[in-house]
Tab-separated table of C-alpha atoms and ligand atoms in Angstrom:
chain	number	residue	atom	x	y	z
A	1	MET	CA	-7.573	4.089	30.625
A	2	SER	CA	-8.464	4.062	26.935
A	3	PRO	CA	-5.664	2.663	24.759
A	4	ARG	CA	-6.542	5.061	21.947
A	5	ARG	CA	-5.188	8.548	21.717
A	6	LEU	CA	-6.573	11.573	19.948
A	7	LEU	CA	-5.909	12.022	16.253
A	8	PRO	CA	-4.601	15.360	15.020
A	9	GLU	CA	-7.009	17.994	13.829
A	10	GLY	CA	-7.882	17.467	10.172
A	11	ALA	CA	-7.073	13.746	10.235
A	12	ARG	CA	-9.789	11.519	8.767
A	13	ARG	CA	-10.207	7.775	8.965
A	14	GLY	CA	-12.208	5.981	6.287
A	15	TRP	CA	-11.961	8.772	3.662
A	16	CYS	CA	-10.769	7.482	0.309
A	17	PRO	CA	-9.357	10.520	-1.475
A	18	SER	CA	-9.259	11.051	-5.221
A	19	LEU	CA	-8.295	13.981	-7.418
A	20	ALA	CA	-11.786	15.504	-7.299
A	21	ARG	CA	-12.206	14.726	-3.567
A	22	PRO	CA	-8.825	15.386	-1.928
A	23	MET	CA	-8.687	14.605	1.779
A	24	PRO	CA	-7.787	17.144	4.483
A	25	THR	CA	-4.684	16.009	6.421
A	26	GLY	CA	-2.224	17.655	8.746
A	27	ASP	CA	-0.312	18.977	5.722
A	28	GLY	CA	-3.111	20.393	3.602
A	29	LEU	CA	-5.087	18.327	1.116
A	30	LEU	CA	-3.986	14.892	-0.026
A	31	ALA	CA	-4.872	13.996	-3.625
A	32	ARG	CA	-4.684	10.364	-4.701
A	33	ILE	CA	-3.994	9.191	-8.239
A	34	HIS	CA	-5.256	5.758	-9.308
A	35	PRO	CA	-3.425	4.668	-12.483
A	36	PRO	CA	-5.605	2.096	-14.281
A	37	LEU	CA	-4.396	-1.415	-13.379
A	38	GLY	CA	-1.452	0.239	-11.604
A	39	ARG	CA	0.365	0.876	-14.888
A	40	LEU	CA	1.769	4.111	-16.228
A	41	THR	CA	4.179	5.369	-18.844
A	42	PRO	CA	7.373	7.327	-18.119
A	43	SER	CA	5.660	10.479	-19.424
A	44	GLN	CA	2.790	9.942	-16.977
A	45	LEU	CA	5.355	9.566	-14.175
A	46	ARG	CA	6.749	12.909	-15.260
A	47	ALA	CA	3.262	14.447	-15.142
A	48	VAL	CA	2.872	13.226	-11.550
A	49	ALA	CA	6.250	14.730	-10.607
A	50	ASP	CA	5.317	18.035	-12.280
A	51	GLY	CA	1.944	18.026	-10.513
A	52	ALA	CA	3.513	17.422	-7.101
A	53	ARG	CA	5.967	20.245	-7.631
A	54	ALA	CA	3.515	22.769	-9.056
A	55	HIS	CA	0.423	22.018	-6.969
A	56	GLY	CA	1.592	20.092	-3.884
A	57	ASN	CA	4.591	20.051	-1.573
A	58	GLY	CA	6.900	18.282	-4.047
A	59	HIS	CA	6.648	14.816	-2.483
A	60	ILE	CA	4.908	11.737	-3.827
A	61	ASP	CA	3.788	8.691	-1.804
A	62	VAL	CA	3.325	5.204	-3.216
A	63	THR	CA	0.452	3.637	-1.298
A	64	ALA	CA	-0.034	0.097	-0.033
A	65	ARG	CA	-2.641	-0.394	-2.786
A	66	GLY	CA	-0.181	0.594	-5.501
A	67	ASN	CA	-1.557	4.086	-6.075
A	68	LEU	CA	0.209	7.461	-5.919
A	69	GLN	CA	-0.624	10.453	-3.765
A	70	ILE	CA	0.415	14.059	-3.582
A	71	ARG	CA	0.363	15.955	-0.304
A	72	GLY	CA	0.334	19.626	0.522
A	73	VAL	CA	-2.318	20.452	-2.097
A	74	SER	CA	-4.485	23.531	-1.426
A	75	GLU	CA	-8.128	24.297	-2.172
A	76	ALA	CA	-6.887	26.568	-4.973
A	77	SER	CA	-4.369	24.146	-6.493
A	78	ALA	CA	-6.466	20.953	-6.298
A	79	PRO	CA	-8.584	21.647	-9.432
A	80	ARG	CA	-5.453	22.560	-11.408
A	81	LEU	CA	-3.751	19.337	-10.324
A	82	ALA	CA	-6.838	17.293	-11.276
A	83	CYS	CA	-6.918	18.941	-14.721
A	84	ALA	CA	-3.212	18.388	-15.380
A	85	LEU	CA	-3.408	14.721	-14.425
A	86	ALA	CA	-6.618	14.141	-16.393
A	87	GLU	CA	-4.816	15.532	-19.453
A	88	ALA	CA	-2.049	12.989	-18.814
A	89	GLY	CA	-4.625	10.161	-18.750
A	90	LEU	CA	-4.540	9.781	-14.965
A	91	GLY	CA	-7.874	11.376	-14.058
A	92	ASP	CA	-10.525	9.934	-11.750
A	93	THR	CA	-12.554	7.090	-13.246
A	94	ARG	CA	-15.850	7.802	-11.479
A	95	ASP	CA	-17.473	10.792	-9.818
A	96	ASP	CA	-20.031	9.175	-7.523
A	97	GLY	CA	-17.697	8.631	-4.555
A	98	GLY	CA	-17.134	4.958	-5.466
A	99	PRO	CA	-13.729	3.279	-5.753
A	100	GLN	CA	-11.469	4.877	-8.346
A	101	ARG	CA	-9.519	1.655	-8.678
A	102	LEU	CA	-11.327	-1.479	-7.600
A	103	THR	CA	-8.722	-4.155	-8.310
A	104	LEU	CA	-5.322	-5.006	-6.926
A	105	THR	CA	-3.005	-7.284	-8.909
A	106	ALA	CA	0.656	-8.233	-8.554
A	107	PRO	CA	3.016	-5.934	-10.465
A	108	LEU	CA	4.154	-8.755	-12.751
A	109	ALA	CA	0.596	-9.922	-13.522
A	110	GLY	CA	0.286	-10.928	-17.153
A	111	LEU	CA	4.050	-11.352	-17.532
A	112	ASP	CA	4.511	-14.382	-15.309
A	113	PRO	CA	4.361	-17.547	-17.474
A	114	ALA	CA	3.366	-19.661	-14.458
A	115	GLU	CA	0.059	-17.764	-13.973
A	116	GLN	CA	-3.009	-19.934	-14.514
A	117	ILE	CA	-5.458	-17.241	-15.632
A	118	ASP	CA	-5.299	-13.998	-17.632
A	119	VAL	CA	-5.100	-11.621	-14.651
A	120	PRO	CA	-5.067	-8.272	-16.547
A	121	ALA	CA	-8.101	-9.301	-18.662
A	122	LEU	CA	-10.020	-10.345	-15.553
A	123	ALA	CA	-9.019	-7.139	-13.716
A	124	ARG	CA	-10.284	-5.026	-16.640
A	125	ALA	CA	-13.582	-6.913	-16.669
A	126	VAL	CA	-13.967	-6.462	-12.907
A	127	GLU	CA	-13.270	-2.718	-13.164
A	128	ILE	CA	-16.002	-2.420	-15.798
A	129	ALA	CA	-18.415	-4.454	-13.666
A	130	GLY	CA	-17.639	-2.302	-10.621
A	131	ARG	CA	-18.253	0.996	-12.427
A	132	ALA	CA	-21.790	-0.177	-13.171
A	133	VAL	CA	-22.580	-0.572	-9.457
A	134	PRO	CA	-23.955	2.600	-7.827
A	135	ARG	CA	-23.179	3.342	-4.169
A	136	LEU	CA	-20.238	0.945	-4.114
A	137	PRO	CA	-18.220	1.837	-0.973
A	138	ALA	CA	-15.117	3.862	-1.858
A	139	LYS	CA	-12.651	1.482	-0.234
A	140	THR	CA	-13.974	-1.719	-1.840
A	141	LEU	CA	-11.060	-3.845	-3.066
A	142	VAL	CA	-10.955	-6.979	-5.216
A	143	ALA	CA	-7.649	-8.898	-5.108
A	144	ILE	CA	-6.928	-10.904	-8.258
A	145	ASP	CA	-4.035	-13.335	-8.418
A	146	GLY	CA	-2.940	-15.852	-11.050
A	147	ARG	CA	-0.879	-18.018	-8.662
A	148	GLY	CA	2.292	-17.555	-10.672
A	149	ALA	CA	5.841	-17.595	-9.321
A	150	HIS	CA	5.154	-14.306	-7.495
A	151	GLY	CA	1.842	-12.923	-6.321
A	152	LEU	CA	0.099	-10.571	-3.938
A	153	GLY	CA	1.019	-12.455	-0.747
A	154	ALA	CA	-1.260	-11.858	2.236
A	155	VAL	CA	-3.533	-9.016	1.213
A	156	GLU	CA	-6.481	-7.366	2.926
A	157	ALA	CA	-9.295	-7.105	0.382
A	158	ASP	CA	-13.086	-7.449	0.368
A	159	PHE	CA	-13.260	-9.976	-2.468
A	160	PHE	CA	-10.719	-12.409	-3.896
A	161	LEU	CA	-10.481	-14.002	-7.333
A	162	PHE	CA	-7.523	-16.388	-7.115
A	163	ALA	CA	-6.551	-18.907	-9.797
A	164	GLU	CA	-7.011	-22.488	-8.791
A	165	GLY	CA	-5.920	-24.475	-11.811
A	166	PRO	CA	-5.805	-23.431	-15.483
A	167	GLY	CA	-8.857	-21.321	-16.333
A	168	GLN	CA	-10.392	-21.870	-12.883
A	169	VAL	CA	-10.956	-19.158	-10.273
A	170	ALA	CA	-11.624	-19.544	-6.561
A	171	PHE	CA	-14.139	-16.889	-5.451
A	172	GLY	CA	-13.477	-15.564	-1.961
A	173	LEU	CA	-14.584	-12.868	0.435
A	174	THR	CA	-13.268	-11.617	3.741
A	175	GLY	CA	-14.604	-13.319	6.863
A	176	GLU	CA	-14.120	-12.546	10.535
A	177	SER	CA	-10.706	-14.189	10.720
A	178	GLY	CA	-9.423	-14.017	7.148
A	179	PRO	CA	-10.269	-14.737	3.522
A	180	LEU	CA	-12.964	-17.357	2.927
A	181	ARG	CA	-13.229	-19.498	-0.209
A	182	CYS	CA	-16.837	-19.706	-1.392
A	183	GLY	CA	-16.305	-21.997	-4.377
A	184	LEU	CA	-14.842	-22.443	-7.847
A	185	LEU	CA	-15.808	-20.770	-11.134
A	186	PRO	CA	-14.656	-20.966	-14.740
A	187	GLU	CA	-12.475	-17.892	-15.431
A	188	ARG	CA	-14.954	-16.521	-18.016
A	189	GLN	CA	-17.742	-16.362	-15.388
A	190	ALA	CA	-15.699	-14.761	-12.608
A	191	ALA	CA	-16.275	-11.066	-13.480
A	192	GLY	CA	-20.028	-11.605	-13.862
A	193	ALA	CA	-20.333	-13.358	-10.502
A	194	LEU	CA	-18.225	-10.681	-8.873
A	195	GLY	CA	-20.416	-7.944	-10.399
A	196	LEU	CA	-23.490	-9.523	-8.795
A	197	ALA	CA	-21.663	-9.797	-5.463
A	198	LEU	CA	-20.687	-6.110	-5.678
A	199	MET	CA	-24.315	-5.124	-6.203
A	200	ALA	CA	-25.381	-7.118	-3.151
A	201	PHE	CA	-22.508	-5.604	-1.127
A	202	ALA	CA	-23.531	-2.055	-2.124
A	203	GLU	CA	-27.159	-2.825	-1.338
A	204	ILE	CA	-26.330	-4.103	2.170
A	205	GLY	CA	-24.466	-0.881	2.826
A	206	GLY	CA	-21.390	-1.897	4.891
A	207	ARG	CA	-18.184	0.049	4.376
A	208	ARG	CA	-15.913	-3.034	4.185
A	209	MET	CA	-16.695	-6.746	3.969
A	210	ARG	CA	-15.099	-7.299	7.379
A	211	ASP	CA	-17.831	-5.097	8.932
A	212	LEU	CA	-20.617	-7.475	7.822
A	213	ASP	CA	-22.084	-10.334	9.830
A	214	PRO	CA	-22.056	-13.990	8.668
A	215	HIS	CA	-25.645	-13.809	7.426
A	216	GLN	CA	-24.898	-10.772	5.245
A	217	ARG	CA	-21.827	-12.546	3.817
A	218	ALA	CA	-23.944	-15.620	3.065
A	219	VAL	CA	-26.424	-13.414	1.159
A	220	ILE	CA	-23.618	-11.934	-0.958
A	221	ALA	CA	-22.170	-15.394	-1.681
A	222	ALA	CA	-25.630	-16.696	-2.644
A	223	VAL	CA	-26.195	-13.775	-5.034
A	224	ALA	CA	-22.842	-14.644	-6.659
A	225	GLY	CA	-24.059	-18.233	-7.107
A	226	PHE	CA	-22.604	-19.952	-4.029
A	227	PHE	CA	-25.477	-21.550	-2.168
A	228	PRO	CA	-25.451	-23.105	0.349
A	229	PHE	CA	-22.679	-20.978	1.852
A	230	GLU	CA	-20.125	-23.440	3.179
A	231	PRO	CA	-16.884	-21.484	3.123
A	232	THR	CA	-13.413	-22.879	3.709
A	233	PRO	CA	-10.205	-20.882	4.308
A	234	LEU	CA	-8.788	-19.403	1.101
A	235	ALA	CA	-5.101	-20.229	0.543
A	236	PRO	CA	-3.017	-17.042	0.353
A	237	ALA	CA	-1.500	-15.895	-2.914
A	238	PRO	CA	2.211	-16.552	-3.551
A	239	ALA	CA	4.623	-14.111	-1.898
A	240	PRO	CA	5.420	-10.890	-3.766
A	241	ALA	CA	8.624	-10.502	-5.776
A	242	THR	CA	11.336	-8.820	-3.700
A	243	PRO	CA	13.389	-5.823	-4.853
A	244	GLY	CA	15.926	-6.748	-7.509
A	245	LEU	CA	15.861	-8.370	-10.939
A	246	THR	CA	13.326	-11.016	-11.923
A	247	ALA	CA	13.828	-12.818	-15.241
A	248	LEU	CA	10.700	-12.982	-17.406
A	249	SER	CA	10.300	-14.721	-20.738
A	250	GLY	CA	12.924	-14.371	-23.476
A	251	GLU	CA	15.293	-11.475	-23.028
A	252	THR	CA	12.943	-9.505	-20.783
A	253	SER	CA	13.369	-8.823	-17.065
A	254	ALA	CA	11.534	-6.852	-14.421
A	255	LEU	CA	13.371	-4.653	-11.964
A	256	LEU	CA	11.455	-4.318	-8.682
A	257	VAL	CA	12.351	-1.195	-6.728
A	258	GLN	CA	10.851	0.402	-3.647
A	259	ALA	CA	10.656	4.031	-2.661
A	260	PRO	CA	12.317	4.409	0.770
A	261	PHE	CA	9.506	4.742	3.322
A	262	GLY	CA	7.044	4.673	0.411
A	263	ARG	CA	7.970	8.185	-0.574
A	264	CYS	CA	10.031	10.091	-3.109
A	265	THR	CA	10.592	13.644	-4.188
A	266	ALA	CA	9.375	15.012	-7.501
A	267	SER	CA	13.005	15.200	-8.666
A	268	ARG	CA	13.632	11.567	-7.810
A	269	LEU	CA	10.470	10.483	-9.635
A	270	GLU	CA	11.478	12.577	-12.620
A	271	GLN	CA	14.867	10.889	-12.581
A	272	MET	CA	13.138	7.493	-12.650
A	273	ALA	CA	10.936	8.622	-15.539
A	274	HIS	CA	14.027	9.706	-17.445
A	275	LEU	CA	15.921	6.467	-16.752
A	276	ALA	CA	12.850	4.330	-17.519
A	277	GLU	CA	12.271	5.863	-20.961
A	278	GLY	CA	11.071	3.025	-23.202
A	279	ALA	CA	10.380	0.695	-20.278
A	280	GLU	CA	6.955	-0.200	-18.905
A	281	VAL	CA	6.269	1.062	-15.361
A	282	ARG	CA	3.951	-0.713	-12.930
A	283	LEU	CA	3.133	0.146	-9.340
A	284	SER	CA	3.409	-2.449	-6.596
A	285	ALA	CA	1.592	-2.914	-3.303
A	286	GLU	CA	5.041	-3.006	-1.680
A	287	ARG	CA	5.065	0.758	-2.183
A	288	GLY	CA	7.320	0.612	-5.180
A	289	PHE	CA	7.613	0.083	-8.883
A	290	ALA	CA	8.306	-2.693	-11.377
A	291	LEU	CA	10.158	-1.597	-14.503
A	292	VAL	CA	9.902	-4.036	-17.392
A	293	ALA	CA	12.677	-3.837	-19.981
A	294	SER	CA	15.262	-5.928	-21.785
A	295	SER	CA	17.376	-7.891	-19.305
A	296	ARG	CA	20.446	-5.835	-20.137
A	297	ARG	CA	18.611	-2.568	-19.717
A	298	ALA	CA	16.991	-3.705	-16.455
A	299	ALA	CA	20.407	-4.569	-14.996
A	300	ALA	CA	21.723	-1.107	-15.904
A	301	LEU	CA	18.598	0.486	-14.388
A	302	GLN	CA	19.223	-1.351	-11.124
A	303	ALA	CA	22.584	0.367	-10.648
A	304	GLU	CA	21.248	3.755	-11.730
A	305	LEU	CA	18.201	3.645	-9.476
A	306	ALA	CA	20.323	2.530	-6.518
A	307	ARG	CA	22.419	5.653	-7.052
A	308	ALA	CA	19.181	7.682	-7.179
A	309	GLY	CA	18.334	6.405	-3.683
A	310	PHE	CA	15.718	3.725	-4.455
A	311	ILE	CA	15.723	0.348	-2.705
A	312	VAL	CA	16.889	-2.243	-5.251
A	313	ALA	CA	17.928	-5.203	-3.056
A	314	PRO	CA	15.892	-7.408	-0.690
A	315	GLY	CA	18.236	-6.940	2.279
A	316	ASP	CA	18.032	-3.142	2.362
A	317	PRO	CA	17.324	-2.285	6.037
A	318	ARG	CA	15.006	0.569	5.022
A	319	ARG	CA	12.468	-2.150	4.075
A	320	ARG	CA	11.872	-2.855	7.765
A	321	VAL	CA	10.973	0.706	8.687
A	322	ALA	CA	7.736	2.537	7.887
A	323	ALA	CA	7.716	6.314	8.155
A	324	CYS	CA	5.417	9.215	7.286
A	325	PRO	CA	6.553	12.657	6.071
A	326	GLY	CA	6.582	14.152	9.607
A	327	ALA	CA	7.731	17.736	10.169
A	328	PRO	CA	8.090	20.098	8.464
A	329	ALA	CA	6.164	18.602	5.504
A	330	CYS	CA	3.172	17.765	7.696
A	331	ARG	CA	1.853	20.303	10.177
A	332	SER	CA	0.725	17.546	12.545
A	333	GLY	CA	4.320	16.374	12.973
A	334	THR	CA	6.883	17.817	15.357
A	335	THR	CA	9.867	15.606	14.418
A	336	PRO	CA	11.832	15.044	11.169
A	337	VAL	CA	10.418	11.552	10.684
A	338	PRO	CA	12.147	10.417	7.435
A	339	ASP	CA	15.578	11.465	8.776
A	340	HIS	CA	14.979	9.602	12.004
A	341	ALA	CA	13.636	6.555	10.129
A	342	ALA	CA	16.745	6.482	7.941
A	343	GLN	CA	18.973	6.551	11.035
A	344	LEU	CA	16.975	3.750	12.650
A	345	ALA	CA	17.198	1.658	9.462
A	346	GLN	CA	20.946	2.121	9.499
A	347	ALA	CA	21.053	1.056	13.134
A	348	LEU	CA	19.110	-2.104	12.234
A	349	ALA	CA	21.595	-3.040	9.487
A	350	PRO	CA	23.647	-5.423	11.691
A	351	LEU	CA	20.497	-7.566	11.992
A	352	ALA	CA	20.379	-8.055	8.206
A	353	GLY	CA	20.944	-11.791	8.541
A	354	LEU	CA	17.796	-12.327	10.576
A	355	ASP	CA	14.700	-13.397	8.711
A	356	VAL	CA	12.756	-10.244	9.375
A	357	SER	CA	13.244	-8.440	6.097
A	358	ALA	CA	9.759	-9.153	4.782
A	359	ARG	CA	7.856	-7.332	7.519
A	360	ILE	CA	7.788	-3.981	9.172
A	361	THR	CA	9.550	-4.134	12.497
A	362	VAL	CA	9.832	-0.441	13.238
A	363	HIS	CA	7.418	2.374	12.508
A	364	VAL	CA	8.286	6.024	12.985
A	365	SER	CA	5.093	8.070	12.945
A	366	GLY	CA	4.863	11.837	13.136
A	367	CYS	CA	1.716	11.602	15.248
A	368	ALA	CA	-0.912	9.129	16.444
A	369	LYS	CA	-2.687	9.025	13.084
A	370	GLY	CA	-0.081	6.569	11.758
A	371	CYS	CA	-0.512	7.431	8.066
A	372	ALA	CA	2.401	5.212	6.962
A	373	HIS	CA	1.346	2.037	8.786
A	374	PRO	CA	-1.866	2.215	10.816
A	375	GLY	CA	-1.411	-1.397	12.037
A	376	PRO	CA	0.890	-2.744	14.738
A	377	ALA	CA	4.682	-2.978	14.479
A	378	ASP	CA	7.225	-4.499	16.862
A	379	LEU	CA	8.290	-0.992	17.800
A	380	THR	CA	6.427	2.235	17.004
A	381	LEU	CA	7.824	5.662	17.770
A	382	VAL	CA	5.028	8.234	17.793
A	383	GLY	CA	6.138	11.858	17.589
A	384	ARG	CA	4.744	14.268	20.158
A	385	GLU	CA	6.120	17.711	21.060
A	386	GLY	CA	9.557	16.945	19.608
A	387	ALA	CA	10.093	13.550	21.298
A	388	TYR	CA	8.648	10.081	20.817
A	389	ASP	CA	6.090	7.967	22.638
A	390	VAL	CA	7.359	4.373	22.385
A	391	VAL	CA	4.718	1.720	21.650
A	392	LEU	CA	5.737	-1.944	21.877
A	393	ALA	CA	3.900	-4.454	19.641
A	394	GLY	CA	1.052	-2.048	19.045
A	395	SER	CA	-0.374	0.475	16.632
A	396	PRO	CA	0.416	4.220	16.731
A	397	SER	CA	-2.741	4.993	18.701
A	398	ALA	CA	-1.999	2.386	21.409
A	399	GLU	CA	-0.903	3.333	24.914
A	400	PRO	CA	2.875	3.979	24.935
A	401	ALA	CA	5.270	2.025	27.142
A	402	THR	CA	7.560	5.013	27.620
A	403	ARG	CA	8.599	8.340	26.152
A	404	LEU	CA	12.101	9.136	24.865
A	405	ALA	CA	14.085	11.690	22.929
A	406	PHE	CA	14.999	10.299	19.500
A	407	GLU	CA	18.692	9.955	20.353
A	408	ALA	CA	17.882	7.835	23.397
A	409	ALA	CA	15.637	5.505	21.360
A	410	LEU	CA	18.291	5.240	18.644
A	411	ASP	CA	20.949	4.393	21.198
A	412	ARG	CA	18.868	1.524	22.565
A	413	ILE	CA	18.183	0.133	19.105
A	414	ARG	CA	21.888	0.296	18.264
A	415	LYS	CA	22.618	-1.706	21.405
A	416	ALA	CA	19.956	-4.312	20.501
A	417	ALA	CA	21.349	-4.644	16.991
A	418	ALA	CA	24.937	-4.901	18.227
A	419	ALA	CA	23.886	-7.660	20.638
A	420	GLY	CA	22.044	-9.442	17.783
A	421	LEU	CA	18.774	-9.450	19.716
A	422	PRO	CA	15.973	-11.087	17.694
A	423	ALA	CA	13.402	-8.691	19.199
A	424	LEU	CA	13.569	-5.000	20.029
A	425	ASP	CA	11.248	-4.719	23.013
A	426	PRO	CA	13.666	-5.996	25.723
A	427	VAL	CA	15.736	-2.830	25.391
A	428	PHE	CA	12.662	-0.790	26.300
A	429	GLN	CA	11.308	-3.141	28.966
A	430	ASP	CA	13.028	-1.339	31.821
A	431	ASP	CA	10.673	1.560	31.231
A	432	VAL	CA	7.493	-0.525	31.194
A	433	PRO	CA	5.568	-0.166	34.435
A	434	GLY	CA	5.311	-3.542	36.178
B	501	SF4	S1	1.099	10.414	10.812
B	501	SF4	FE1	2.618	11.756	9.892
B	501	SF4	S2	1.775	12.369	7.894
B	501	SF4	FE2	0.085	11.501	9.116
B	501	SF4	S3	-0.875	13.322	10.046
B	501	SF4	FE3	0.625	12.493	11.518
B	501	SF4	S4	2.543	13.613	11.120
B	501	SF4	FE4	1.177	13.935	9.354
């Protein structure tokens, strides 16, 4: 039997939506906003909230690439949303179907005194180089990290520019089993070499670097100046900063917050914009925000944003659960996914002492598309006709081990948490056919 199940009507894999090219989903069109370098002002945050309310379904997602998206947009409202956001300085950056935002950097890039290269300057140069490359695949991603105190952690990108000593950059690309280090470059040459590699990548025509064969990768590395191609594993970037306060230089601090399940309402985003007035706002790949302000102000913001429902502490159990909008926001869903995810997170709270806070252990998905977390989780509940297919250590489209009403699944997780079990699957094993 095939382990994959059918995706809902309207679902698309591989589409990279923008404002001009919103993507059809189960809940209408999805429009994605790509703030340059992942930074935006409080008034731009307000424009996003207004746009979601006026032209979408009033909810905003923060994506795993640190972008924002609005769901529930219609054919009629999409152009109006694009216009409003362009006026706010958040419009698309290219109209040829290429990547709207090519680079991913850590939210504290440029503020971390331990960084060994000027990450924002390099990211700007790479964005400019990328815009000059026609036919660049829409999902192309370049991860740039300065190896400061906090970084991007393990990240799935096509190309990597990671500091390796002051002013030195290791050039990497994705291989079959992870990032490969091609060689070392002076920082001032990194954007140029990457631009050449992007041209070769576009010319070859693969959608992602991982789709290419070793010979094609060797060609790209050679074009970038690395010949012969003798790659070694690329060391991962430092782990990302966790929610909470991080002291920066002088009297400045950054407050890292996450949106529960990567999602917030327009009103909640507006509240953040209001509270963050005067602070700098950056998006993070942990589906959240970094607010940079005076240390005193940042501490006050932490309490206020906790009251507004954001995740402001590393041990918050909602960090372990991924969830999509579900029903009724998405027509492909038949269960109230965020409510159920919040209950599951609460049930997991007794396990807070276990070292699992940095990864997703539970995924509640409204259907097999798995918008919130397409990869595997320890436990995935996939909504279908009002109940859940239960997938153990698999992705949402994998064959389920059993099928349960939500209350029954919750009851089992509560029992596992009360017993302090380090893994969740034993409580579902009874249902697994032998
Ligand atoms: S996974 Fe969730 S948001 Fe995505 S299509 Fe299915 S129900 Fe909708």
